Amino acid sequence: MKVSIVGCTHAGTFSAMNILKEHPDWEVSVFERNDNLSFLSCGIALWVSDRVSDPNKMFYASPEALTELGAHMHMQHDVTNIDFDNKKLAVKNLVSGETFEQDYDKLVITTGSAPVIPPIPGIDSSRVMLCKNWTNANELKENAKDIKSAIVIGAGYIGAELAEGYATLGKETTLIDALPHVLGKNLDPNMSAVAEKDYLDNGVKLGMGEKVQSFEETDHSVIVKTDKNTYEADIAVMCVGFRPNTKMFADEFETLPNGALIVDKYMHTSKEDVFSAGDAASVHYNPTGDNQYIPLATNSVRQGILVGKNIEKDTEAYMGTQASSAVELFGRTYAASGLTKEHAEVLGKKVDSVSLEDNYRPEFMLTTTPVLMNLVWDPETREILGGALTSMYDVSQSANLLSLAIQKKVTIDELSMVDFLFQPNFDKPVNYVSALAGAAVEKADK
């Protein structure tokens, strides 16, 4: 059996490893445009701000490692066309210029995503940078030594973390987003307000609710004009999101409106013998029960594993995702899973929600720390649909607990009575997550 994998970041890497694990005698060929694979781009801001021990450890696999497993690696090779009817790839070696054809029995499309680059005047300036891949990471790390100021455009997780990183380095930092709040797609306003205060307290200028209209490069800076203000800094970094890298062949498949390939629970696309995973594909979003585009490494890894398990026959189904995520900004943890109340309203989904602040352990301890929490549930079934927490205490694993609760359709009543441990070093007799669920039950019963 001949398998071709097009693209090899997270989904492609895990597809290759698991296909070869399940079928070590198969011929697996991997085609990747870059000279590296498996780069954890979520660590870029940490590296830029001197919080990474060794950048080489930001790669968890290599072309050599996949070769040892039996893969035929074609690094710096671009697939320029796919003949799905005759099962052939047209390939170009980006180093030598050589072109050739490769036939396949099974095809895995893991072409990943590309940064969104809006058609804004001046955006092609050398002082306007991106934050996506290893090349971008090296550029940002190198100029961080010399710049005195930076404008970060996009206040999602990547932009929020990069702006925090520049601030911790003592750079004059501005964070701009068209949405009215920091992390506006990830958190409800009560938690965004906490983040915004921390940014302001650490000297970061905020331009929330502002749309960038142009960039103008000078001899020593870049001027960013929005619909409300004008800002100037040494560089600007675009962090406004990602789009699936499927333009070349998206019209051959059933897709989401943005071009993400729709896959079923076994990672099949709408074409026979063609699989997809990762940022090129849709995911099943459990809180809403439909297909959505959620480009997260965790989704890519799990889907890649499933490609390997299902490449010969349907064996293991995808459990879906809650889009669980977390970030640390100025020492404070923000962790979330599933729907926010505001996102549910945008989707037209009827939900109820509650907020609670409670110390994570008893007040008789020498120290304790408050945790601000939100919980979202279906008012008819009482099933949990989302939740978020923020604290100077590490609450990240509580978001994983909420993720499991959403996936298993746990109700607010059940979560309020789960047998959580009690020990004063760690929590109260009623764990703070149970207390949050209890507040939801109390509200729902009124």
Coordinates of C-alpha atoms in Angstrom, one line a residue:
M1 CA 0.0 0.0 0.0
K2 CA 1.4 3.4 -1.0
V3 CA 0.4 6.4 1.2
S4 CA 1.3 10.0 0.4
I5 CA 1.2 12.6 3.1
V6 CA 1.1 16.3 2.0
G7 CA 2.3 18.6 4.7
C8 CA 4.1 17.6 7.9
T9 CA 3.7 19.8 10.9
H10 CA 1.6 18.3 13.8
A11 CA -1.1 16.4 12.0
G12 CA 1.2 15.2 9.3
T13 CA 3.9 14.1 11.7
F14 CA 1.5 12.1 13.9
S15 CA -0.2 10.6 10.8
A16 CA 3.1 9.3 9.5
M17 CA 4.2 7.9 12.8
N18 CA 0.9 6.1 13.4
I19 CA 0.5 4.8 9.9
L20 CA 3.9 3.3 10.1
K21 CA 3.1 2.0 13.6
E22 CA 0.0 0.2 12.4
H23 CA 1.5 -0.8 9.0
P24 CA 5.3 -0.9 9.1
D25 CA 5.5 -2.6 5.7
W26 CA 3.5 0.1 3.9
E27 CA 5.3 2.7 1.6
V28 CA 4.7 6.1 3.2
S29 CA 6.0 9.2 1.4
V30 CA 5.9 12.6 3.1
F31 CA 6.1 15.9 1.2
E32 CA 6.9 19.1 3.2
R33 CA 7.7 22.6 1.8
N34 CA 9.9 23.6 4.8
D35 CA 13.2 22.1 6.0
N36 CA 11.8 21.3 9.4
L37 CA 8.7 19.7 10.9
S38 CA 6.9 19.5 14.3
F39 CA 7.7 23.0 15.4
L40 CA 5.7 24.1 18.4
S41 CA 4.8 27.6 17.4
C42 CA 2.9 28.1 20.6
G43 CA 6.3 28.6 22.2
I44 CA 7.4 31.6 20.0
A45 CA 6.4 34.3 22.5
L46 CA 8.1 32.3 25.3
W47 CA 11.3 32.1 23.3
V48 CA 11.2 35.7 22.3
S49 CA 10.9 36.7 25.9
D50 CA 13.8 34.5 27.1
R51 CA 11.6 31.8 28.8
V52 CA 12.7 28.8 26.7
S53 CA 15.7 26.7 27.8
D54 CA 16.7 25.5 24.3
P55 CA 14.8 26.4 21.1
N56 CA 15.8 23.0 19.6
K57 CA 13.6 21.4 22.1
M58 CA 10.6 23.2 20.5
F59 CA 10.7 20.4 17.9
Y60 CA 9.4 17.0 19.1
A61 CA 10.3 15.1 15.9
S62 CA 12.6 15.4 12.9
P63 CA 12.9 14.2 9.3
E64 CA 15.6 11.8 10.4
A65 CA 13.3 10.3 13.1
L66 CA 10.5 9.7 10.6
T67 CA 13.0 8.2 8.2
E68 CA 14.1 5.8 10.9
L69 CA 10.5 4.7 11.3
G70 CA 10.4 3.9 7.5
A71 CA 9.0 7.1 6.0
H72 CA 10.3 8.4 2.6
M73 CA 10.9 12.0 3.5
H74 CA 10.8 14.7 0.8
M75 CA 11.6 17.9 2.7
Q76 CA 11.6 21.2 0.8
H77 CA 9.3 19.7 -1.8
D78 CA 6.1 21.4 -2.9
V79 CA 3.0 19.5 -4.2
T80 CA 1.9 21.7 -7.0
N81 CA -1.1 19.7 -8.2
I82 CA -3.2 16.7 -7.2
D83 CA -4.9 14.5 -9.8
F84 CA -7.5 12.9 -7.5
D85 CA -9.1 10.8 -10.3
N86 CA -5.8 9.1 -11.3
K87 CA -4.3 9.3 -7.8
K88 CA -1.2 11.2 -8.7
L89 CA 0.8 14.1 -7.2
A90 CA 2.8 16.7 -9.1
V91 CA 5.9 17.5 -7.0
K92 CA 8.6 20.1 -7.2
N93 CA 11.9 20.0 -5.4
L94 CA 12.3 23.6 -4.1
V95 CA 16.1 23.2 -3.9
S96 CA 17.0 21.7 -7.3
G97 CA 13.9 22.8 -9.3
E98 CA 13.3 19.1 -10.3
T99 CA 9.7 18.0 -10.9
F100 CA 8.2 14.6 -10.8
E101 CA 5.0 12.6 -10.3
Q102 CA 4.1 10.4 -7.4
D103 CA 1.2 8.0 -7.4
Y104 CA -0.6 6.8 -4.3
D105 CA -3.3 4.5 -3.0
K106 CA -4.2 6.6 0.0
L107 CA -3.7 10.3 0.4
V108 CA -3.4 12.3 3.6
I109 CA -3.9 16.1 3.4
T110 CA -2.3 17.8 6.3
T111 CA -1.3 21.1 4.7
G112 CA -2.0 23.0 7.9
S113 CA -2.8 26.7 8.0
A114 CA -1.5 30.0 6.9
P115 CA -1.6 33.3 8.8
V116 CA -4.4 35.6 7.8
I117 CA -2.9 38.6 6.0
P118 CA -5.6 41.2 5.3
P119 CA -5.2 43.4 2.2
I120 CA -4.2 46.5 4.3
P121 CA -2.1 49.2 2.6
G122 CA 1.5 48.9 3.6
I123 CA 1.2 45.4 5.1
D124 CA 4.1 44.2 2.9
S125 CA 6.5 46.4 4.8
S126 CA 9.6 44.7 6.2
R127 CA 8.7 46.2 9.5
V128 CA 5.4 44.3 9.6
M129 CA 6.1 40.7 10.7
L130 CA 4.3 37.4 11.3
C131 CA 4.2 35.0 14.2
K132 CA 3.6 31.5 12.8
N133 CA 6.5 29.3 11.9
W134 CA 10.2 28.6 12.7
T135 CA 11.4 31.3 10.2
N136 CA 9.1 33.9 11.8
A137 CA 10.3 32.8 15.3
N138 CA 13.9 33.3 14.4
E139 CA 13.2 36.8 12.9
L140 CA 11.2 37.9 16.0
K141 CA 13.9 36.5 18.4
E142 CA 16.7 38.2 16.5
N143 CA 15.2 41.6 16.4
A144 CA 13.9 41.5 20.0
K145 CA 17.5 42.3 21.0
D146 CA 17.5 45.6 19.2
I147 CA 13.9 47.0 19.1
K148 CA 12.6 49.3 21.8
S149 CA 9.0 49.2 20.9
A150 CA 6.5 46.9 19.2
I151 CA 2.8 46.9 18.1
V152 CA 1.0 43.6 18.2
I153 CA -2.1 43.3 16.1
G154 CA -4.5 40.7 17.3
A155 CA -5.4 40.0 20.9
G156 CA -6.1 36.3 20.7
Y157 CA -3.9 33.8 22.5
I158 CA -0.9 34.3 20.2
G159 CA -1.0 38.1 20.2
A160 CA -1.9 38.4 23.8
E161 CA 1.1 36.2 24.8
L162 CA 3.5 38.0 22.4
A163 CA 2.5 41.4 23.8
E164 CA 3.0 40.2 27.3
G165 CA 6.4 38.8 26.3
Y166 CA 7.6 42.2 24.8
A167 CA 6.3 44.0 28.0
T168 CA 8.3 41.6 30.2
L169 CA 11.4 42.5 28.2
G170 CA 10.8 46.2 28.9
K171 CA 9.7 47.1 25.4
E172 CA 7.1 49.8 24.8
T173 CA 4.2 47.6 23.7
T174 CA 0.9 48.3 22.1
L175 CA -1.8 45.6 21.6
I176 CA -4.6 46.3 19.1
D177 CA -7.7 44.3 18.2
A178 CA -10.9 45.0 16.3
L179 CA -12.9 43.2 19.1
P180 CA -13.7 45.2 22.2
H181 CA -11.8 43.1 24.6
V182 CA -8.5 41.2 25.0
L183 CA -9.0 37.5 24.4
G184 CA -12.5 38.4 23.2
K185 CA -13.1 35.1 21.4
N186 CA -11.8 33.0 24.3
L187 CA -13.2 34.7 27.5
D188 CA -16.2 36.5 28.7
P189 CA -15.8 40.2 29.5
N190 CA -15.4 39.8 33.3
M191 CA -12.2 37.8 32.6
S192 CA -11.0 40.0 29.8
A193 CA -11.3 42.9 32.2
V194 CA -8.8 41.2 34.5
A195 CA -6.3 40.7 31.6
E196 CA -6.7 44.3 30.4
K197 CA -6.0 45.7 33.9
D198 CA -2.8 43.6 34.1
Y199 CA -1.7 44.9 30.7
L200 CA -2.3 48.5 31.7
D201 CA -0.5 47.9 35.0
N202 CA 2.5 46.6 33.1
G203 CA 2.6 49.6 30.8
V204 CA 1.0 48.1 27.7
K205 CA -1.1 50.4 25.6
L206 CA -4.4 48.9 24.5
G207 CA -6.3 49.7 21.3
M208 CA -9.3 47.5 21.7
G209 CA -12.2 47.9 19.3
E210 CA -9.9 49.4 16.7
K211 CA -9.5 48.3 13.1
V212 CA -6.1 48.7 11.4
Q213 CA -6.5 50.7 8.2
S214 CA -2.9 51.2 7.0
F215 CA 0.8 50.7 7.7
E216 CA 3.4 53.3 6.8
E217 CA 7.1 52.6 6.9
T218 CA 9.6 55.3 7.9
D219 CA 13.4 55.1 8.0
H220 CA 13.3 53.9 11.6
S221 CA 9.7 52.8 12.4
V222 CA 6.3 51.7 11.2
I223 CA 3.2 53.8 11.7
V224 CA 0.0 52.0 12.3
K225 CA -3.2 53.8 11.6
T226 CA -6.5 52.5 12.9
D227 CA -10.0 53.9 12.5
K228 CA -9.5 55.7 15.9
N229 CA -5.8 56.3 16.5
T230 CA -2.3 56.4 15.2
Y231 CA 0.5 54.4 16.7
E232 CA 4.3 54.2 16.0
A233 CA 6.9 51.6 16.9
D234 CA 10.0 49.8 15.6
I235 CA 8.0 46.9 14.4
A236 CA 4.4 45.6 14.1
V237 CA 3.5 41.9 14.4
M238 CA 0.4 40.5 12.7
C239 CA -1.4 37.9 14.9
V240 CA -5.0 38.1 13.6
G241 CA -5.6 34.4 13.1
F242 CA -5.2 31.5 10.6
R243 CA -6.9 30.1 7.6
P244 CA -6.8 26.5 6.2
N245 CA -4.1 26.1 3.6
T246 CA -6.4 24.3 1.1
K247 CA -6.8 26.9 -1.6
M248 CA -5.3 24.7 -4.3
F249 CA -7.8 21.9 -4.0
A250 CA -10.7 23.0 -1.7
D251 CA -13.2 23.1 -4.6
E252 CA -12.8 19.4 -5.0
F253 CA -14.2 18.7 -1.5
E254 CA -17.0 19.4 0.9
T255 CA -15.7 22.2 3.0
L256 CA -16.5 24.8 5.6
P257 CA -17.0 28.3 4.3
N258 CA -13.4 29.1 4.9
G259 CA -12.1 26.1 2.9
A260 CA -11.4 23.7 5.8
L261 CA -12.0 20.1 4.5
I262 CA -14.9 18.5 6.3
V263 CA -13.9 15.1 7.7
D264 CA -16.1 12.5 9.4
K265 CA -15.4 10.8 12.7
Y266 CA -12.8 8.5 11.0
M267 CA -11.0 11.4 9.3
H268 CA -12.3 10.6 5.8
T269 CA -12.9 13.6 3.5
S270 CA -15.7 13.6 0.9
K271 CA -13.3 11.9 -1.5
E272 CA -12.6 8.2 -1.4
D273 CA -9.2 7.2 0.0
V274 CA -8.4 10.8 0.9
F275 CA -8.0 11.7 4.6
S276 CA -7.3 15.0 6.3
A277 CA -6.4 16.2 9.8
G278 CA -5.2 19.3 11.7
D279 CA -5.5 22.9 10.6
A280 CA -6.5 21.9 7.0
A281 CA -9.6 20.1 8.4
S282 CA -12.8 20.7 10.3
V283 CA -13.3 19.4 13.9
H284 CA -16.4 18.2 15.5
Y285 CA -17.2 20.7 18.3
N286 CA -18.9 18.9 21.1
P287 CA -20.6 21.9 22.8
T288 CA -22.6 22.7 19.7
G289 CA -22.5 19.3 18.0
D290 CA -21.4 20.6 14.6
N291 CA -18.3 21.0 12.4
Q292 CA -16.1 24.0 13.1
Y293 CA -12.7 25.3 12.4
I294 CA -10.5 25.3 15.5
P295 CA -6.8 25.3 14.7
L296 CA -5.2 23.9 17.8
A297 CA -2.1 21.6 18.0
T298 CA -4.1 19.3 20.4
N299 CA -6.7 18.8 17.7
S300 CA -4.1 18.2 15.1
V301 CA -2.3 15.6 17.2
R302 CA -5.4 13.6 18.0
Q303 CA -6.7 13.7 14.4
G304 CA -3.3 12.6 13.1
I305 CA -3.3 9.6 15.4
L306 CA -6.7 8.7 14.1
V307 CA -5.6 8.9 10.5
G308 CA -3.1 6.1 11.4
K309 CA -5.6 4.0 13.1
N310 CA -8.2 4.3 10.4
I311 CA -6.1 4.4 7.2
E312 CA -6.9 0.8 6.3
K313 CA -10.4 0.4 7.9
D314 CA -12.6 2.4 10.3
T315 CA -11.4 1.4 13.7
E316 CA -11.5 4.3 16.1
A317 CA -13.9 7.3 16.0
Y318 CA -13.0 10.8 16.8
M319 CA -14.4 12.0 20.2
G320 CA -14.6 15.6 19.1
T321 CA -13.1 18.6 20.8
Q322 CA -14.0 21.2 23.4
A323 CA -11.2 23.6 22.2
S324 CA -9.7 23.5 25.6
S325 CA -6.8 26.0 26.0
A326 CA -4.9 28.1 28.5
V327 CA -2.4 30.9 28.7
E328 CA -0.3 32.6 31.4
L329 CA -0.1 36.4 31.3
F330 CA 1.9 38.4 33.9
G331 CA 1.9 35.3 36.2
R332 CA -1.9 34.9 36.0
T333 CA -3.5 31.7 34.5
Y334 CA -6.4 31.9 32.1
A335 CA -7.9 28.5 31.2
A336 CA -11.1 27.6 29.3
S337 CA -13.0 24.8 27.7
G338 CA -16.1 24.9 25.5
L339 CA -18.5 27.8 25.0
T340 CA -18.4 31.2 26.5
K341 CA -21.8 32.9 27.1
E342 CA -21.0 35.5 24.4
H343 CA -19.9 32.9 21.9
A344 CA -23.1 31.0 22.5
E345 CA -25.1 34.1 21.9
V346 CA -23.3 34.7 18.6
L347 CA -24.2 31.2 17.5
G348 CA -27.8 31.7 18.6
K349 CA -27.6 28.9 21.1
K350 CA -29.7 29.2 24.3
V351 CA -27.5 28.9 27.4
D352 CA -27.4 30.0 31.0
S353 CA -24.3 31.0 32.9
V354 CA -23.0 31.9 36.3
S355 CA -19.8 33.6 37.7
L356 CA -18.3 32.9 41.0
E357 CA -15.1 34.0 42.8
D358 CA -13.8 31.8 45.6
N359 CA -10.5 31.2 47.3
Y360 CA -8.9 27.9 46.1
R361 CA -8.1 26.8 49.7
P362 CA -9.2 27.7 53.2
E363 CA -8.8 31.2 54.6
F364 CA -7.1 29.8 57.8
M365 CA -4.0 28.9 55.7
L366 CA -1.2 31.5 55.8
T367 CA -2.0 32.3 52.2
T368 CA -4.7 31.6 49.7
T369 CA -5.6 33.0 46.3
P370 CA -9.0 33.8 44.7
V371 CA -10.2 32.1 41.6
L372 CA -12.6 33.8 39.2
M373 CA -14.8 31.3 37.4
N374 CA -17.5 31.1 34.8
L375 CA -19.8 28.2 33.9
V376 CA -22.1 27.8 30.9
W377 CA -24.8 25.1 30.6
D378 CA -27.9 24.1 28.6
P379 CA -30.9 25.3 30.6
E380 CA -33.0 22.4 29.3
T381 CA -30.7 19.4 29.8
R382 CA -28.5 21.1 32.5
E383 CA -25.5 19.7 30.7
I384 CA -22.3 21.7 30.9
L385 CA -21.3 23.4 27.7
G386 CA -18.3 25.6 28.8
G387 CA -16.3 27.1 31.5
A388 CA -13.3 29.3 32.3
L389 CA -11.1 30.2 35.2
T390 CA -8.5 32.8 36.0
S391 CA -6.3 33.1 39.0
M392 CA -2.7 33.8 40.1
Y393 CA -3.0 30.2 41.3
D394 CA -2.5 27.6 38.6
V395 CA -6.0 26.5 37.6
S396 CA -5.1 25.1 34.2
Q397 CA -5.9 21.5 35.0
S398 CA -9.4 22.5 36.1
A399 CA -10.1 23.5 32.5
N400 CA -9.2 19.9 31.6
L401 CA -11.7 18.7 34.2
L402 CA -14.4 20.9 32.6
S403 CA -13.4 19.6 29.1
L404 CA -14.1 16.0 30.3
A405 CA -17.4 17.1 31.8
I406 CA -18.5 18.6 28.5
Q407 CA -17.4 15.6 26.5
K408 CA -19.2 13.2 28.8
K409 CA -22.3 15.4 29.0
V410 CA -22.0 15.9 32.8
T411 CA -24.8 18.0 34.3
I412 CA -24.3 20.9 36.7
D413 CA -26.0 18.8 39.4
E414 CA -23.5 15.9 38.9
L415 CA -20.4 18.2 38.8
S416 CA -21.6 19.9 42.1
M417 CA -21.5 16.5 43.8
V418 CA -18.4 14.9 42.3
D419 CA -16.1 13.2 44.9
F420 CA -13.2 15.7 44.9
L421 CA -10.5 15.3 47.5
F422 CA -10.2 17.8 50.4
Q423 CA -6.9 18.7 52.1
P424 CA -6.3 22.3 53.3
N425 CA -3.0 22.5 51.3
F426 CA -4.9 22.0 48.1
D427 CA -8.5 23.0 48.4
K428 CA -11.6 23.6 50.5
P429 CA -14.1 21.0 51.8
V430 CA -16.1 22.0 48.7
N431 CA -13.7 22.2 45.8
Y432 CA -13.9 25.5 43.9
V433 CA -15.1 23.7 40.8
S434 CA -17.9 22.0 42.8
A435 CA -18.7 25.4 44.3
L436 CA -19.0 26.9 40.8
A437 CA -21.3 24.0 39.8
G438 CA -23.3 24.5 43.0
A439 CA -23.8 28.1 42.1
A440 CA -25.1 27.0 38.8
V441 CA -27.6 24.6 40.4
E442 CA -28.8 27.3 42.7
K443 CA -29.4 29.7 39.8
A444 CA -31.0 27.0 37.6
D445 CA -33.4 26.0 40.5
K446 CA -34.7 29.5 41.1

